[in-house]
PDB file of C-alpha atoms in Angstrom:
ATOM      1  CA  UNK A   1     -67.008  30.119 -21.893  1.00 95.00           C
ATOM      2  CA  UNK A   2     -63.969  32.034 -20.614  1.00 97.00           C
ATOM      3  CA  UNK A   3     -60.721  30.779 -19.096  1.00 97.00           C
ATOM      4  CA  UNK A   4     -57.800  32.069 -17.088  1.00 98.00           C
ATOM      5  CA  UNK A   5     -54.409  30.576 -17.941  1.00 98.00           C
ATOM      6  CA  UNK A   6     -51.778  30.446 -15.198  1.00 98.00           C
ATOM      7  CA  UNK A   7     -48.149  29.993 -16.207  1.00 96.00           C
ATOM      8  CA  UNK A   8     -45.265  29.299 -13.828  1.00 94.00           C
ATOM      9  CA  UNK A   9     -41.942  30.178 -15.421  1.00 92.00           C
ATOM     10  CA  UNK A  10     -38.222  30.505 -14.802  1.00 88.00           C
ATOM     11  CA  UNK A  11     -35.749  31.824 -17.412  1.00 87.00           C
ATOM     12  CA  UNK A  12     -37.792  30.638 -20.385  1.00 88.00           C
ATOM     13  CA  UNK A  13     -38.837  33.928 -21.967  1.00 89.00           C
ATOM     14  CA  UNK A  14     -36.643  33.920 -25.074  1.00 89.00           C
ATOM     15  CA  UNK A  15     -36.962  30.260 -26.022  1.00 88.00           C
ATOM     16  CA  UNK A  16     -40.567  29.542 -25.050  1.00 92.00           C
ATOM     17  CA  UNK A  17     -42.662  31.955 -23.003  1.00 94.00           C
ATOM     18  CA  UNK A  18     -42.750  34.816 -25.503  1.00 94.00           C
ATOM     19  CA  UNK A  19     -44.211  32.651 -28.276  1.00 94.00           C
ATOM     20  CA  UNK A  20     -46.525  30.875 -25.822  1.00 95.00           C
ATOM     21  CA  UNK A  21     -48.128  34.173 -24.756  1.00 96.00           C
ATOM     22  CA  UNK A  22     -48.410  35.458 -28.328  1.00 95.00           C
ATOM     23  CA  UNK A  23     -50.241  32.259 -29.255  1.00 95.00           C
ATOM     24  CA  UNK A  24     -52.535  32.279 -26.219  1.00 96.00           C
ATOM     25  CA  UNK A  25     -53.682  35.810 -26.981  1.00 96.00           C
ATOM     26  CA  UNK A  26     -55.135  34.537 -30.261  1.00 96.00           C
ATOM     27  CA  UNK A  27     -57.797  32.611 -28.297  1.00 96.00           C
ATOM     28  CA  UNK A  28     -60.887  34.700 -27.615  1.00 94.00           C
ATOM     29  CA  UNK A  29     -61.922  32.238 -24.870  1.00 95.00           C
ATOM     30  CA  UNK A  30     -58.893  33.230 -22.795  1.00 97.00           C
ATOM     31  CA  UNK A  31     -59.884  36.161 -20.627  1.00 97.00           C
ATOM     32  CA  UNK A  32     -56.824  36.456 -18.417  1.00 97.00           C
ATOM     33  CA  UNK A  33     -53.236  35.162 -18.416  1.00 97.00           C
ATOM     34  CA  UNK A  34     -51.377  35.052 -15.110  1.00 97.00           C
ATOM     35  CA  UNK A  35     -47.595  34.659 -15.284  1.00 95.00           C
ATOM     36  CA  UNK A  36     -45.691  33.923 -12.083  1.00 93.00           C
ATOM     37  CA  UNK A  37     -41.956  34.355 -12.536  1.00 88.00           C
ATOM     38  CA  UNK A  38     -39.856  32.354 -10.081  1.00 80.00           C
ATOM     39  CA  UNK A  39     -37.369  35.134  -9.322  1.00 81.00           C
ATOM     40  CA  UNK A  40     -35.597  34.842 -12.679  1.00 80.00           C
ATOM     41  CA  UNK A  41     -33.688  37.229 -14.924  1.00 83.00           C
ATOM     42  CA  UNK A  42     -36.633  37.382 -17.332  1.00 88.00           C
ATOM     43  CA  UNK A  43     -39.036  39.435 -15.226  1.00 91.00           C
ATOM     44  CA  UNK A  44     -38.193  42.820 -16.782  1.00 91.00           C
ATOM     45  CA  UNK A  45     -38.435  41.361 -20.284  1.00 92.00           C
ATOM     46  CA  UNK A  46     -41.864  39.922 -19.547  1.00 93.00           C
ATOM     47  CA  UNK A  47     -43.193  43.146 -18.047  1.00 93.00           C
ATOM     48  CA  UNK A  48     -41.798  45.249 -20.891  1.00 93.00           C
ATOM     49  CA  UNK A  49     -44.022  43.454 -23.410  1.00 93.00           C
ATOM     50  CA  UNK A  50     -47.080  45.066 -21.810  1.00 92.00           C
ATOM     51  CA  UNK A  51     -49.365  42.382 -23.265  1.00 93.00           C
ATOM     52  CA  UNK A  52     -53.109  42.900 -23.096  1.00 93.00           C
ATOM     53  CA  UNK A  53     -54.933  40.535 -20.691  1.00 95.00           C
ATOM     54  CA  UNK A  54     -51.637  39.504 -19.076  1.00 96.00           C
ATOM     55  CA  UNK A  55     -50.784  39.890 -15.379  1.00 96.00           C
ATOM     56  CA  UNK A  56     -47.199  39.340 -14.246  1.00 95.00           C
ATOM     57  CA  UNK A  57     -46.069  38.494 -10.717  1.00 95.00           C
ATOM     58  CA  UNK A  58     -42.596  37.782  -9.358  1.00 92.00           C
ATOM     59  CA  UNK A  59     -41.797  35.582  -6.378  1.00 90.00           C
ATOM     60  CA  UNK A  60     -39.599  37.104  -3.687  1.00 89.00           C
ATOM     61  CA  UNK A  61     -37.434  33.995  -3.803  1.00 89.00           C
ATOM     62  CA  UNK A  62     -37.062  30.967  -6.053  1.00 87.00           C
ATOM     63  CA  UNK A  63     -39.654  28.349  -5.069  1.00 89.00           C
ATOM     64  CA  UNK A  64     -38.844  25.640  -7.587  1.00 86.00           C
ATOM     65  CA  UNK A  65     -41.110  24.056 -10.179  1.00 85.00           C
ATOM     66  CA  UNK A  66     -43.642  22.307  -7.936  1.00 90.00           C
ATOM     67  CA  UNK A  67     -44.244  25.139  -5.473  1.00 92.00           C
ATOM     68  CA  UNK A  68     -44.411  27.774  -8.185  1.00 92.00           C
ATOM     69  CA  UNK A  69     -47.105  25.802 -10.013  1.00 94.00           C
ATOM     70  CA  UNK A  70     -49.200  25.795  -6.851  1.00 96.00           C
ATOM     71  CA  UNK A  71     -48.346  29.443  -6.227  1.00 95.00           C
ATOM     72  CA  UNK A  72     -50.026  30.449  -9.484  1.00 96.00           C
ATOM     73  CA  UNK A  73     -53.326  29.354  -7.914  1.00 97.00           C
ATOM     74  CA  UNK A  74     -53.034  32.037  -5.234  1.00 97.00           C
ATOM     75  CA  UNK A  75     -53.730  34.608  -7.955  1.00 97.00           C
ATOM     76  CA  UNK A  76     -57.065  33.113  -9.042  1.00 98.00           C
ATOM     77  CA  UNK A  77     -60.378  34.842  -8.557  1.00 97.00           C
ATOM     78  CA  UNK A  78     -63.221  33.377  -6.511  1.00 97.00           C
ATOM     79  CA  UNK A  79     -65.095  31.818  -9.439  1.00 98.00           C
ATOM     80  CA  UNK A  80     -63.211  31.039 -12.633  1.00 98.00           C
ATOM     81  CA  UNK A  81     -61.977  28.128 -14.717  1.00 98.00           C
ATOM     82  CA  UNK A  82     -58.206  27.873 -14.877  1.00 98.00           C
ATOM     83  CA  UNK A  83     -55.821  26.197 -17.316  1.00 98.00           C
ATOM     84  CA  UNK A  84     -52.422  25.574 -15.744  1.00 97.00           C
ATOM     85  CA  UNK A  85     -49.851  25.610 -18.547  1.00 96.00           C
ATOM     86  CA  UNK A  86     -46.114  25.039 -18.306  1.00 93.00           C
ATOM     87  CA  UNK A  87     -44.207  27.890 -19.930  1.00 91.00           C
ATOM     88  CA  UNK A  88     -42.524  25.624 -22.491  1.00 90.00           C
ATOM     89  CA  UNK A  89     -45.842  24.284 -23.818  1.00 93.00           C
ATOM     90  CA  UNK A  90     -48.531  25.688 -26.118  1.00 94.00           C
ATOM     91  CA  UNK A  91     -52.249  25.127 -26.370  1.00 95.00           C
ATOM     92  CA  UNK A  92     -53.746  23.585 -29.474  1.00 95.00           C
ATOM     93  CA  UNK A  93     -57.262  24.394 -30.735  1.00 96.00           C
ATOM     94  CA  UNK A  94     -58.416  20.853 -29.908  1.00 97.00           C
ATOM     95  CA  UNK A  95     -57.547  21.457 -26.256  1.00 97.00           C
ATOM     96  CA  UNK A  96     -60.189  24.186 -25.990  1.00 97.00           C
ATOM     97  CA  UNK A  97     -62.588  22.305 -28.280  1.00 97.00           C
ATOM     98  CA  UNK A  98     -62.484  19.219 -26.036  1.00 98.00           C
ATOM     99  CA  UNK A  99     -63.374  21.321 -22.990  1.00 98.00           C
ATOM    100  CA  UNK A 100     -66.261  23.042 -24.742  1.00 98.00           C
ATOM    101  CA  UNK A 101     -67.569  19.690 -25.975  1.00 98.00           C
ATOM    102  CA  UNK A 102     -67.438  18.220 -22.476  1.00 98.00           C
ATOM    103  CA  UNK A 103     -69.271  21.239 -21.109  1.00 98.00           C
ATOM    104  CA  UNK A 104     -71.981  20.918 -23.773  1.00 98.00           C
ATOM    105  CA  UNK A 105     -72.521  17.168 -23.324  1.00 98.00           C
ATOM    106  CA  UNK A 106     -71.950  16.590 -19.612  1.00 98.00           C
ATOM    107  CA  UNK A 107     -71.404  19.993 -18.050  1.00 98.00           C
ATOM    108  CA  UNK A 108     -68.153  20.817 -16.304  1.00 98.00           C
ATOM    109  CA  UNK A 109     -67.948  19.744 -12.673  1.00 98.00           C
ATOM    110  CA  UNK A 110     -66.251  22.231 -10.332  1.00 98.00           C
ATOM    111  CA  UNK A 111     -64.890  19.348  -8.255  1.00 98.00           C
ATOM    112  CA  UNK A 112     -63.188  17.680 -11.231  1.00 98.00           C
ATOM    113  CA  UNK A 113     -59.816  18.383 -12.824  1.00 98.00           C
ATOM    114  CA  UNK A 114     -59.781  17.727 -16.579  1.00 98.00           C
ATOM    115  CA  UNK A 115     -56.554  16.194 -17.885  1.00 97.00           C
ATOM    116  CA  UNK A 116     -55.308  16.070 -21.488  1.00 97.00           C
ATOM    117  CA  UNK A 117     -55.020  12.847 -23.456  1.00 96.00           C
ATOM    118  CA  UNK A 118     -52.108  13.954 -25.632  1.00 95.00           C
ATOM    119  CA  UNK A 119     -48.916  16.006 -25.379  1.00 94.00           C
ATOM    120  CA  UNK A 120     -48.088  16.203 -29.059  1.00 94.00           C
ATOM    121  CA  UNK A 121     -46.105  15.218 -30.955  1.00 92.00           C
ATOM    122  CA  UNK A 122     -44.430  12.765 -28.569  1.00 89.00           C
ATOM    123  CA  UNK A 123     -47.034  11.525 -26.085  1.00 92.00           C
ATOM    124  CA  UNK A 124     -50.500  10.080 -26.630  1.00 94.00           C
ATOM    125  CA  UNK A 125     -52.743   8.791 -23.848  1.00 93.00           C
ATOM    126  CA  UNK A 126     -55.836   7.823 -25.817  1.00 94.00           C
ATOM    127  CA  UNK A 127     -56.227   4.705 -23.676  1.00 95.00           C
ATOM    128  CA  UNK A 128     -57.244   7.060 -20.839  1.00 97.00           C
ATOM    129  CA  UNK A 129     -59.873   8.957 -22.852  1.00 97.00           C
ATOM    130  CA  UNK A 130     -63.084   9.420 -20.904  1.00 97.00           C
ATOM    131  CA  UNK A 131     -61.753   7.730 -17.764  1.00 98.00           C
ATOM    132  CA  UNK A 132     -63.128   9.266 -14.557  1.00 98.00           C
ATOM    133  CA  UNK A 133     -61.018   8.860 -11.456  1.00 98.00           C
ATOM    134  CA  UNK A 134     -62.563   9.400  -8.040  1.00 98.00           C
ATOM    135  CA  UNK A 135     -60.985   9.178  -4.576  1.00 98.00           C
ATOM    136  CA  UNK A 136     -62.566   5.726  -4.299  1.00 98.00           C
ATOM    137  CA  UNK A 137     -60.934   4.257  -7.430  1.00 98.00           C
ATOM    138  CA  UNK A 138     -57.810   6.434  -7.555  1.00 98.00           C
ATOM    139  CA  UNK A 139     -55.382   3.783  -6.362  1.00 96.00           C
ATOM    140  CA  UNK A 140     -56.812   1.204  -8.774  1.00 97.00           C
ATOM    141  CA  UNK A 141     -55.982   3.416 -11.769  1.00 97.00           C
ATOM    142  CA  UNK A 142     -53.197   5.784 -10.733  1.00 94.00           C
ATOM    143  CA  UNK A 143     -49.611   4.812 -11.657  1.00 89.00           C
ATOM    144  CA  UNK A 144     -46.987   7.162 -10.154  1.00 83.00           C
ATOM    145  CA  UNK A 145     -44.745   9.051 -12.538  1.00 76.00           C
ATOM    146  CA  UNK A 146     -45.822   7.682 -15.876  1.00 86.00           C
ATOM    147  CA  UNK A 147     -46.339  10.344 -18.537  1.00 84.00           C
ATOM    148  CA  UNK A 148     -50.132  10.711 -18.474  1.00 92.00           C
ATOM    149  CA  UNK A 149     -50.129  11.328 -14.732  1.00 92.00           C
ATOM    150  CA  UNK A 150     -47.076  13.558 -14.513  1.00 86.00           C
ATOM    151  CA  UNK A 151     -48.691  16.531 -16.231  1.00 84.00           C
ATOM    152  CA  UNK A 152     -50.143  19.690 -14.769  1.00 83.00           C
ATOM    153  CA  UNK A 153     -51.381  21.098 -18.058  1.00 93.00           C
ATOM    154  CA  UNK A 154     -54.996  20.647 -17.002  1.00 95.00           C
ATOM    155  CA  UNK A 155     -58.236  22.541 -16.448  1.00 98.00           C
ATOM    156  CA  UNK A 156     -59.863  23.007 -13.071  1.00 98.00           C
ATOM    157  CA  UNK A 157     -62.127  25.425 -11.230  1.00 98.00           C
ATOM    158  CA  UNK A 158     -60.674  27.938  -8.793  1.00 98.00           C
ATOM    159  CA  UNK A 159     -62.593  26.277  -5.944  1.00 98.00           C
ATOM    160  CA  UNK A 160     -60.765  22.983  -6.609  1.00 98.00           C
ATOM    161  CA  UNK A 161     -57.467  24.867  -6.795  1.00 98.00           C
ATOM    162  CA  UNK A 162     -58.118  26.171  -3.288  1.00 98.00           C
ATOM    163  CA  UNK A 163     -58.815  22.609  -2.106  1.00 98.00           C
ATOM    164  CA  UNK A 164     -55.429  21.545  -3.475  1.00 98.00           C
ATOM    165  CA  UNK A 165     -53.687  24.355  -1.612  1.00 98.00           C
ATOM    166  CA  UNK A 166     -55.529  23.539   1.605  1.00 98.00           C
ATOM    167  CA  UNK A 167     -54.758  19.809   1.359  1.00 98.00           C
ATOM    168  CA  UNK A 168     -51.102  20.562   0.744  1.00 97.00           C
ATOM    169  CA  UNK A 169     -50.929  22.959   3.694  1.00 97.00           C
ATOM    170  CA  UNK A 170     -52.754  20.674   6.143  1.00 97.00           C
ATOM    171  CA  UNK A 171     -51.194  17.319   5.257  1.00 97.00           C
ATOM    172  CA  UNK A 172     -48.131  17.680   3.036  1.00 96.00           C
ATOM    173  CA  UNK A 173     -46.591  21.084   3.665  1.00 96.00           C
ATOM    174  CA  UNK A 174     -43.142  19.585   4.159  1.00 93.00           C
ATOM    175  CA  UNK A 175     -43.271  17.292   1.116  1.00 91.00           C
ATOM    176  CA  UNK A 176     -41.189  18.111  -1.973  1.00 89.00           C
ATOM    177  CA  UNK A 177     -41.937  15.728  -4.871  1.00 89.00           C
ATOM    178  CA  UNK A 178     -39.078  16.917  -7.103  1.00 81.00           C
ATOM    179  CA  UNK A 179     -39.754  15.944 -10.729  1.00 79.00           C
ATOM    180  CA  UNK A 180     -42.862  13.980  -9.734  1.00 82.00           C
ATOM    181  CA  UNK A 181     -44.663  17.292  -9.271  1.00 89.00           C
ATOM    182  CA  UNK A 182     -47.458  16.547 -11.735  1.00 90.00           C
ATOM    183  CA  UNK A 183     -48.202  13.164 -10.176  1.00 91.00           C
ATOM    184  CA  UNK A 184     -48.187  14.670  -6.722  1.00 94.00           C
ATOM    185  CA  UNK A 185     -50.603  17.479  -7.624  1.00 96.00           C
ATOM    186  CA  UNK A 186     -52.979  14.887  -9.072  1.00 96.00           C
ATOM    187  CA  UNK A 187     -52.582  12.956  -5.820  1.00 96.00           C
ATOM    188  CA  UNK A 188     -53.461  16.131  -3.887  1.00 97.00           C
ATOM    189  CA  UNK A 189     -56.653  16.471  -5.960  1.00 98.00           C
ATOM    190  CA  UNK A 190     -57.830  12.979  -5.009  1.00 98.00           C
ATOM    191  CA  UNK A 191     -56.661  13.327  -1.406  1.00 98.00           C
ATOM    192  CA  UNK A 192     -58.814  16.445  -1.124  1.00 97.00           C
ATOM    193  CA  UNK A 193     -61.864  14.502  -2.379  1.00 98.00           C
ATOM    194  CA  UNK A 194     -61.652  15.843  -5.912  1.00 98.00           C
ATOM    195  CA  UNK A 195     -62.136  13.919  -9.169  1.00 98.00           C
ATOM    196  CA  UNK A 196     -59.974  13.631 -12.281  1.00 98.00           C
ATOM    197  CA  UNK A 197     -61.189  13.046 -15.824  1.00 98.00           C
ATOM    198  CA  UNK A 198     -59.145  12.524 -18.984  1.00 98.00           C
ATOM    199  CA  UNK A 199     -60.896  14.359 -21.815  1.00 97.00           C
ATOM    200  CA  UNK A 200     -61.007  12.778 -25.280  1.00 97.00           C
ATOM    201  CA  UNK A 201     -59.217  14.918 -27.846  1.00 96.00           C
ATOM    202  CA  UNK A 202     -57.743  17.322 -25.283  1.00 97.00           C
ATOM    203  CA  UNK A 203     -54.214  17.915 -26.606  1.00 97.00           C
ATOM    204  CA  UNK A 204     -51.481  20.474 -26.097  1.00 96.00           C
ATOM    205  CA  UNK A 205     -48.114  20.984 -27.785  1.00 94.00           C
ATOM    206  CA  UNK A 206     -45.221  19.664 -25.736  1.00 90.00           C
ATOM    207  CA  UNK A 207     -41.879  21.232 -26.677  1.00 84.00           C
ATOM    208  CA  UNK A 208     -39.105  18.878 -25.636  1.00 74.00           C
ATOM    209  CA  UNK A 209     -35.770  20.326 -24.496  1.00 62.00           C
ATOM    210  CA  UNK A 210     -32.919  19.509 -22.122  1.00 61.00           C
ATOM    211  CA  UNK A 211     -34.551  21.240 -19.141  1.00 59.00           C
ATOM    212  CA  UNK A 212     -38.015  20.133 -20.156  1.00 52.00           C
ATOM    213  CA  UNK A 213     -39.350  18.837 -16.872  1.00 50.00           C
ATOM    214  CA  UNK A 214     -37.790  20.921 -14.177  1.00 49.00           C
ATOM    215  CA  UNK A 215     -35.315  23.672 -13.590  1.00 42.00           C
ATOM    216  CA  UNK A 216     -33.365  21.538 -11.124  1.00 47.00           C
ATOM    217  CA  UNK A 217     -31.493  18.275 -11.721  1.00 51.00           C
ATOM    218  CA  UNK A 218     -33.876  16.071  -9.765  1.00 55.00           C
ATOM    219  CA  UNK A 219     -33.976  12.686 -11.442  1.00 63.00           C
ATOM    220  CA  UNK A 220     -32.407  10.779  -8.540  1.00 73.00           C
ATOM    221  CA  UNK A 221     -34.441  12.623  -5.903  1.00 74.00           C
ATOM    222  CA  UNK A 222     -37.630  12.118  -7.891  1.00 70.00           C
ATOM    223  CA  UNK A 223     -37.016   8.402  -8.261  1.00 76.00           C
ATOM    224  CA  UNK A 224     -36.391   8.061  -4.544  1.00 81.00           C
ATOM    225  CA  UNK A 225     -39.530  10.064  -3.774  1.00 84.00           C
ATOM    226  CA  UNK A 226     -41.998   8.053  -5.858  1.00 79.00           C
ATOM    227  CA  UNK A 227     -40.487   4.761  -4.701  1.00 84.00           C
ATOM    228  CA  UNK A 228     -40.868   5.631  -1.027  1.00 88.00           C
ATOM    229  CA  UNK A 229     -43.931   7.866  -0.821  1.00 92.00           C
ATOM    230  CA  UNK A 230     -47.236   6.362   0.344  1.00 93.00           C
ATOM    231  CA  UNK A 231     -49.621   7.135  -2.536  1.00 93.00           C
ATOM    232  CA  UNK A 232     -52.665   5.598  -0.862  1.00 95.00           C
ATOM    233  CA  UNK A 233     -55.750   7.834  -0.724  1.00 95.00           C
TER     234      UNK A 233
END
């Protein structure tokens, strides 16, 4: 099974992105890596590496964390499985192994996003392992802006990515979730009639730093957003 990895980034080449790409290229399952630079000073550095299997795009203007994550999906092909990975994180072998195991046992569903159950070494969500969330039970399980929901480091099919973009454009084009971006993208999945499943053993490496969640200071705006937004599906 082959994957495309999409990476939104902004001024993280030296500290994170360079090592992230070097590590990703060690995985034979990864067929294509798409980097979308959010109009930063790093673009020339990224391009100069001339990595194999890596495509680099630059936004004409800075979109911010949330919109640039969604923008990476505009570069997907018609039929491919995509791992969205923040540029300060790294995949672990068990991340890929969990996906392959799920595919072997249950088969991957193109209308389901597969979420990790650990962001090591700091976060573990084992209590969510194997939980399947549908539009019907979403609001019974979903808790806005807690760690397991505020991640975008997940696997989905390109057809589901297009549903997310369409749902955003039709219903929430003027919404900016600030540092609740991961929660809001998961909300968009359910709102567009997609499913979410937390895969047992699916873990990535989460590198904590001062600008770890967003490249804007958005704590107050994010708190106001998740307190006031109607999360009902």
